[in-house]
Amino acid sequence: MDAAQTRSCERDRPSGTEKTAKGSRQICIPMTQDQYKQIWDQPIAVRDYLDSLIPEHPEIFPASMAQGYQLRGHLPESKKLPGIRLRQLKTEDGIYTLRPSFVFAYMTGTIDELEKPLLLLAVHTPIWVVTQIFGKHDMYWQRLLERMGRNSLVGTTVRVPEKLPEHLAADEHHLKWRGKKGFLAMVAAKGCILAAAL
C-alpha cells in the first residue's frame, strides 16, 4: 500500500542553496554570580550593564551592536545547571545568546565548582581520583578535559590586533613516537614557536 506523501522530498539539492556558517552566536559577558542574581531578571539593568561593557570590551560583541539591539527575554532554565537561564538579544544580523562568564562553556558547571577539579586534571591527576573527590562520573571529567583543547586559533577573540604578528603560521608534522603514528601541531611567528602539542 502506498503511503500518502506529507512533504516534498528533494534528494538532489540544487546548487547554490547550501547555508554558510554563521560562526558563534553566543556572547560570554564578564559577570559574577552575585551580579547575575541582582540584575539578570531586570531588562533595564541588563541593558545598562551591556551598554557599559560595549565601549570597554568591543571585541566580544558583534559589530552590528553599534546599530542597536533588542533584549529578547530568557531561554528555558538549564537542565544541567538548575537556576541558570541564559538571555537572548537581537541585532540586525541575527539573534545572540548571552552567557555570564561564571557559567562554564556548554553549561557543564560554574567556574567556582570546576576550578579545583580542572586544576587537578591540569597536573595529570587520574580522572578516577577527581571523580572520587568531586563526584559526577569519569566520562563527565573526561569530556570536560577534552573540551579544554577545542579552542580554535581562528575563532579566538583578539583583544589587541596590533600586537599580533603579521605572519602567523600553523601546521602539523606527522611523526612516529614510541612506535605509534602521531601528529605534532605547531603555531609559529617571527621565528618563534608559539605553541606545540603532540
PDB file of C-alpha atoms in Angstrom:
ATOM      1  CA  MET A   1       0.000   0.000   0.000  1.00  0.00           C
ATOM      2  CA  ASP A   2       1.389   3.410  -0.922  1.00  0.00           C
ATOM      3  CA  ALA A   3       1.723   5.949   1.891  1.00  0.00           C
ATOM      4  CA  ALA A   4       0.410   9.434   1.261  1.00  0.00           C
ATOM      5  CA  GLN A   5       3.142  11.977   0.713  1.00  0.00           C
ATOM      6  CA  THR A   6       3.085  14.538   3.529  1.00  0.00           C
ATOM      7  CA  ARG A   7       6.010  16.715   2.498  1.00  0.00           C
ATOM      8  CA  SER A   8       8.181  17.178  -0.537  1.00  0.00           C
ATOM      9  CA  CYS A   9      11.483  15.357  -0.552  1.00  0.00           C
ATOM     10  CA  GLU A  10      14.196  16.579  -2.865  1.00  0.00           C
ATOM     11  CA  ARG A  11      17.110  14.151  -2.972  1.00  0.00           C
ATOM     12  CA  ASP A  12      19.279  16.296  -5.228  1.00  0.00           C
ATOM     13  CA  ARG A  13      19.825  19.680  -3.621  1.00  0.00           C
ATOM     14  CA  PRO A  14      20.110  22.421  -6.232  1.00  0.00           C
ATOM     15  CA  SER A  15      23.471  24.146  -6.333  1.00  0.00           C
ATOM     16  CA  GLY A  16      23.802  27.428  -4.503  1.00  0.00           C
ATOM     17  CA  THR A  17      21.423  26.519  -1.654  1.00  0.00           C
ATOM     18  CA  GLU A  18      23.983  25.499   0.972  1.00  0.00           C
ATOM     19  CA  LYS A  19      23.900  27.525   4.142  1.00  0.00           C
ATOM     20  CA  THR A  20      27.006  29.417   5.091  1.00  0.00           C
ATOM     21  CA  ALA A  21      28.476  29.094   8.569  1.00  0.00           C
ATOM     22  CA  LYS A  22      27.406  31.920  10.840  1.00  0.00           C
ATOM     23  CA  GLY A  23      30.083  31.471  13.487  1.00  0.00           C
ATOM     24  CA  SER A  24      29.445  31.629  17.205  1.00  0.00           C
ATOM     25  CA  ARG A  25      26.107  33.078  18.229  1.00  0.00           C
ATOM     26  CA  GLN A  26      26.948  33.114  21.931  1.00  0.00           C
ATOM     27  CA  ILE A  27      28.419  36.123  23.716  1.00  0.00           C
ATOM     28  CA  CYS A  28      30.195  35.433  27.009  1.00  0.00           C
ATOM     29  CA  ILE A  29      29.969  38.576  29.126  1.00  0.00           C
ATOM     30  CA  PRO A  30      32.055  39.248  32.252  1.00  0.00           C
ATOM     31  CA  MET A  31      29.686  38.751  35.173  1.00  0.00           C
ATOM     32  CA  THR A  32      29.896  37.318  38.680  1.00  0.00           C
ATOM     33  CA  GLN A  33      27.234  35.129  40.222  1.00  0.00           C
ATOM     34  CA  ASP A  34      26.233  37.988  42.559  1.00  0.00           C
ATOM     35  CA  GLN A  35      25.749  40.351  39.608  1.00  0.00           C
ATOM     36  CA  TYR A  36      23.681  37.666  37.878  1.00  0.00           C
ATOM     37  CA  LYS A  37      21.352  37.364  40.875  1.00  0.00           C
ATOM     38  CA  GLN A  38      20.990  41.147  41.170  1.00  0.00           C
ATOM     39  CA  ILE A  39      20.311  42.191  37.564  1.00  0.00           C
ATOM     40  CA  TRP A  40      19.620  39.202  35.275  1.00  0.00           C
ATOM     41  CA  ASP A  41      15.825  39.380  35.654  1.00  0.00           C
ATOM     42  CA  GLN A  42      15.715  43.161  35.165  1.00  0.00           C
ATOM     43  CA  PRO A  43      15.883  44.098  31.463  1.00  0.00           C
ATOM     44  CA  ILE A  44      16.742  47.764  32.110  1.00  0.00           C
ATOM     45  CA  ALA A  45      19.607  46.819  34.453  1.00  0.00           C
ATOM     46  CA  VAL A  46      20.915  44.239  31.949  1.00  0.00           C
ATOM     47  CA  ARG A  47      20.766  46.819  29.127  1.00  0.00           C
ATOM     48  CA  ASP A  48      22.633  49.383  31.274  1.00  0.00           C
ATOM     49  CA  TYR A  49      25.280  46.775  32.078  1.00  0.00           C
ATOM     50  CA  LEU A  50      25.683  45.805  28.419  1.00  0.00           C
ATOM     51  CA  ASP A  51      25.879  49.462  27.385  1.00  0.00           C
ATOM     52  CA  SER A  52      28.754  49.926  29.847  1.00  0.00           C
ATOM     53  CA  LEU A  53      30.569  46.823  28.512  1.00  0.00           C
ATOM     54  CA  ILE A  54      30.324  47.604  24.788  1.00  0.00           C
ATOM     55  CA  PRO A  55      32.808  50.530  24.764  1.00  0.00           C
ATOM     56  CA  GLU A  56      35.073  48.780  27.281  1.00  0.00           C
ATOM     57  CA  HIS A  57      35.185  45.381  25.500  1.00  0.00           C
ATOM     58  CA  PRO A  58      34.060  45.934  21.885  1.00  0.00           C
ATOM     59  CA  GLU A  59      35.855  42.769  20.722  1.00  0.00           C
ATOM     60  CA  ILE A  60      33.384  40.419  22.440  1.00  0.00           C
ATOM     61  CA  PHE A  61      30.306  41.922  20.789  1.00  0.00           C
ATOM     62  CA  PRO A  62      29.220  41.708  17.137  1.00  0.00           C
ATOM     63  CA  ALA A  63      29.788  44.868  15.098  1.00  0.00           C
ATOM     64  CA  SER A  64      26.022  45.086  14.492  1.00  0.00           C
ATOM     65  CA  MET A  65      25.518  46.035  18.174  1.00  0.00           C
ATOM     66  CA  ALA A  66      26.582  49.575  17.220  1.00  0.00           C
ATOM     67  CA  GLN A  67      23.351  49.932  15.205  1.00  0.00           C
ATOM     68  CA  GLY A  68      21.290  48.946  18.244  1.00  0.00           C
ATOM     69  CA  TYR A  69      19.956  45.781  19.802  1.00  0.00           C
ATOM     70  CA  GLN A  70      16.845  44.455  21.477  1.00  0.00           C
ATOM     71  CA  LEU A  71      16.714  42.158  24.517  1.00  0.00           C
ATOM     72  CA  ARG A  72      14.572  39.114  23.692  1.00  0.00           C
ATOM     73  CA  GLY A  73      13.991  37.583  27.131  1.00  0.00           C
ATOM     74  CA  HIS A  74      15.178  34.386  28.783  1.00  0.00           C
ATOM     75  CA  LEU A  75      15.791  30.900  27.455  1.00  0.00           C
ATOM     76  CA  PRO A  76      14.322  27.997  29.477  1.00  0.00           C
ATOM     77  CA  GLU A  77      16.121  27.063  32.688  1.00  0.00           C
ATOM     78  CA  SER A  78      19.185  24.884  32.131  1.00  0.00           C
ATOM     79  CA  LYS A  79      18.703  21.186  32.907  1.00  0.00           C
ATOM     80  CA  LYS A  80      22.422  20.888  33.652  1.00  0.00           C
ATOM     81  CA  LEU A  81      22.525  23.981  35.895  1.00  0.00           C
ATOM     82  CA  PRO A  82      19.214  24.471  37.695  1.00  0.00           C
ATOM     83  CA  GLY A  83      18.513  28.140  38.391  1.00  0.00           C
ATOM     84  CA  ILE A  84      20.554  29.403  35.420  1.00  0.00           C
ATOM     85  CA  ARG A  85      18.714  30.935  32.469  1.00  0.00           C
ATOM     86  CA  LEU A  86      20.567  32.497  29.564  1.00  0.00           C
ATOM     87  CA  ARG A  87      19.228  35.623  27.858  1.00  0.00           C
ATOM     88  CA  GLN A  88      18.974  36.498  24.185  1.00  0.00           C
ATOM     89  CA  LEU A  89      19.350  39.701  22.243  1.00  0.00           C
ATOM     90  CA  LYS A  90      18.606  40.566  18.644  1.00  0.00           C
ATOM     91  CA  THR A  91      20.674  42.736  16.327  1.00  0.00           C
ATOM     92  CA  GLU A  92      20.187  43.495  12.655  1.00  0.00           C
ATOM     93  CA  ASP A  93      22.239  40.418  11.702  1.00  0.00           C
ATOM     94  CA  GLY A  94      20.559  37.876  13.975  1.00  0.00           C
ATOM     95  CA  ILE A  95      19.895  36.591  17.469  1.00  0.00           C
ATOM     96  CA  TYR A  96      22.696  36.091  20.009  1.00  0.00           C
ATOM     97  CA  THR A  97      22.678  34.261  23.336  1.00  0.00           C
ATOM     98  CA  LEU A  98      24.208  35.985  26.366  1.00  0.00           C
ATOM     99  CA  ARG A  99      26.129  33.743  28.778  1.00  0.00           C
ATOM    100  CA  PRO A 100      27.557  35.087  32.060  1.00  0.00           C
ATOM    101  CA  SER A 101      31.264  34.305  32.426  1.00  0.00           C
ATOM    102  CA  PHE A 102      30.828  32.419  35.718  1.00  0.00           C
ATOM    103  CA  VAL A 103      28.973  29.712  33.745  1.00  0.00           C
ATOM    104  CA  PHE A 104      31.357  27.280  32.054  1.00  0.00           C
ATOM    105  CA  ALA A 105      31.030  26.546  28.336  1.00  0.00           C
ATOM    106  CA  TYR A 106      28.352  24.004  27.344  1.00  0.00           C
ATOM    107  CA  MET A 107      26.609  24.699  30.682  1.00  0.00           C
ATOM    108  CA  THR A 108      28.696  21.983  32.369  1.00  0.00           C
ATOM    109  CA  GLY A 109      29.062  23.843  35.667  1.00  0.00           C
ATOM    110  CA  THR A 110      30.108  27.113  37.242  1.00  0.00           C
ATOM    111  CA  ILE A 111      33.670  28.367  37.370  1.00  0.00           C
ATOM    112  CA  ASP A 112      33.712  28.059  41.171  1.00  0.00           C
ATOM    113  CA  GLU A 113      32.619  24.405  41.015  1.00  0.00           C
ATOM    114  CA  LEU A 114      35.104  23.426  38.315  1.00  0.00           C
ATOM    115  CA  GLU A 115      38.185  25.443  39.300  1.00  0.00           C
ATOM    116  CA  LYS A 116      39.757  22.898  41.659  1.00  0.00           C
ATOM    117  CA  PRO A 117      38.880  19.722  39.690  1.00  0.00           C
ATOM    118  CA  LEU A 118      40.313  21.260  36.496  1.00  0.00           C
ATOM    119  CA  LEU A 119      43.451  22.302  38.384  1.00  0.00           C
ATOM    120  CA  LEU A 120      43.948  18.685  39.452  1.00  0.00           C
ATOM    121  CA  LEU A 121      43.332  17.442  35.912  1.00  0.00           C
ATOM    122  CA  ALA A 122      45.836  20.002  34.576  1.00  0.00           C
ATOM    123  CA  VAL A 123      48.598  18.421  36.691  1.00  0.00           C
ATOM    124  CA  HIS A 124      47.727  14.929  35.379  1.00  0.00           C
ATOM    125  CA  THR A 125      45.748  13.687  38.377  1.00  0.00           C
ATOM    126  CA  PRO A 126      43.977  10.465  37.322  1.00  0.00           C
ATOM    127  CA  ILE A 127      40.352  11.067  36.393  1.00  0.00           C
ATOM    128  CA  TRP A 128      39.090   8.400  38.808  1.00  0.00           C
ATOM    129  CA  VAL A 129      40.678  10.326  41.698  1.00  0.00           C
ATOM    130  CA  VAL A 130      38.886  13.546  40.665  1.00  0.00           C
ATOM    131  CA  THR A 131      35.621  11.566  40.433  1.00  0.00           C
ATOM    132  CA  GLN A 132      36.076  10.199  43.968  1.00  0.00           C
ATOM    133  CA  ILE A 133      36.770  13.654  45.397  1.00  0.00           C
ATOM    134  CA  PHE A 134      34.258  15.793  43.467  1.00  0.00           C
ATOM    135  CA  GLY A 135      31.607  13.287  42.385  1.00  0.00           C
ATOM    136  CA  LYS A 136      29.943  13.095  38.928  1.00  0.00           C
ATOM    137  CA  HIS A 137      31.428  10.270  36.824  1.00  0.00           C
ATOM    138  CA  ASP A 138      34.642   9.611  34.901  1.00  0.00           C
ATOM    139  CA  MET A 139      33.174  10.465  31.484  1.00  0.00           C
ATOM    140  CA  TYR A 140      31.964  13.852  32.754  1.00  0.00           C
ATOM    141  CA  TRP A 141      35.532  14.853  33.688  1.00  0.00           C
ATOM    142  CA  GLN A 142      36.965  13.235  30.552  1.00  0.00           C
ATOM    143  CA  ARG A 143      34.631  15.283  28.314  1.00  0.00           C
ATOM    144  CA  LEU A 144      35.385  18.451  30.263  1.00  0.00           C
ATOM    145  CA  LEU A 145      39.113  17.866  29.826  1.00  0.00           C
ATOM    146  CA  GLU A 146      38.697  17.175  26.093  1.00  0.00           C
ATOM    147  CA  ARG A 147      36.740  20.404  25.602  1.00  0.00           C
ATOM    148  CA  MET A 148      39.620  22.417  27.029  1.00  0.00           C
ATOM    149  CA  GLY A 149      41.613  21.587  23.896  1.00  0.00           C
ATOM    150  CA  ARG A 150      38.911  22.638  21.437  1.00  0.00           C
ATOM    151  CA  ASN A 151      39.777  26.332  21.333  1.00  0.00           C
ATOM    152  CA  SER A 152      40.368  27.416  17.777  1.00  0.00           C
ATOM    153  CA  LEU A 153      43.136  29.823  16.863  1.00  0.00           C
ATOM    154  CA  VAL A 154      40.894  31.152  14.115  1.00  0.00           C
ATOM    155  CA  GLY A 155      37.941  31.648  16.472  1.00  0.00           C
ATOM    156  CA  THR A 156      39.916  33.244  19.306  1.00  0.00           C
ATOM    157  CA  THR A 157      38.937  36.759  20.353  1.00  0.00           C
ATOM    158  CA  VAL A 158      41.813  39.143  19.644  1.00  0.00           C
ATOM    159  CA  ARG A 159      41.908  41.952  22.190  1.00  0.00           C
ATOM    160  CA  VAL A 160      44.807  43.960  20.721  1.00  0.00           C
ATOM    161  CA  PRO A 161      45.163  43.182  16.997  1.00  0.00           C
ATOM    162  CA  GLU A 162      48.181  45.473  16.673  1.00  0.00           C
ATOM    163  CA  LYS A 163      50.212  43.071  18.838  1.00  0.00           C
ATOM    164  CA  LEU A 164      49.560  40.075  16.588  1.00  0.00           C
ATOM    165  CA  PRO A 165      52.434  39.096  14.280  1.00  0.00           C
ATOM    166  CA  GLU A 166      51.765  39.940  10.650  1.00  0.00           C
ATOM    167  CA  HIS A 167      52.554  36.395   9.523  1.00  0.00           C
ATOM    168  CA  LEU A 168      51.228  33.618  11.755  1.00  0.00           C
ATOM    169  CA  ALA A 169      51.695  30.009  10.626  1.00  0.00           C
ATOM    170  CA  ALA A 170      50.014  26.845  11.875  1.00  0.00           C
ATOM    171  CA  ASP A 171      50.819  23.349  10.627  1.00  0.00           C
ATOM    172  CA  GLU A 172      51.180  19.759  11.733  1.00  0.00           C
ATOM    173  CA  HIS A 173      54.067  17.337  11.347  1.00  0.00           C
ATOM    174  CA  HIS A 174      53.451  13.586  11.126  1.00  0.00           C
ATOM    175  CA  LEU A 175      55.894  11.527  13.160  1.00  0.00           C
ATOM    176  CA  LYS A 176      56.371   8.223  14.937  1.00  0.00           C
ATOM    177  CA  TRP A 177      56.596   8.233  18.711  1.00  0.00           C
ATOM    178  CA  ARG A 178      57.166   5.018  20.685  1.00  0.00           C
ATOM    179  CA  GLY A 179      56.186   3.029  17.628  1.00  0.00           C
ATOM    180  CA  LYS A 180      52.889   4.853  17.088  1.00  0.00           C
ATOM    181  CA  LYS A 181      51.994   7.433  14.489  1.00  0.00           C
ATOM    182  CA  GLY A 182      51.479  10.880  15.938  1.00  0.00           C
ATOM    183  CA  PHE A 183      50.845  14.453  14.875  1.00  0.00           C
ATOM    184  CA  LEU A 184      52.791  17.406  16.191  1.00  0.00           C
ATOM    185  CA  ALA A 185      50.688  20.549  15.827  1.00  0.00           C
ATOM    186  CA  MET A 186      52.616  23.839  15.897  1.00  0.00           C
ATOM    187  CA  VAL A 187      51.946  27.561  15.699  1.00  0.00           C
ATOM    188  CA  ALA A 188      54.842  29.879  14.860  1.00  0.00           C
ATOM    189  CA  ALA A 189      55.541  33.523  14.085  1.00  0.00           C
ATOM    190  CA  LYS A 190      58.624  35.756  13.857  1.00  0.00           C
ATOM    191  CA  GLY A 191      60.929  32.745  14.054  1.00  0.00           C
ATOM    192  CA  CYS A 192      59.428  31.561  17.369  1.00  0.00           C
ATOM    193  CA  ILE A 193      57.314  28.511  18.121  1.00  0.00           C
ATOM    194  CA  LEU A 194      54.318  29.928  19.996  1.00  0.00           C
ATOM    195  CA  ALA A 195      52.599  26.610  20.714  1.00  0.00           C
ATOM    196  CA  ALA A 196      53.171  22.909  20.132  1.00  0.00           C
ATOM    197  CA  ALA A 197      51.156  19.840  21.108  1.00  0.00           C
ATOM    198  CA  LEU A 198      51.615  16.140  20.357  1.00  0.00           C
TER     199      LEU A 198
END
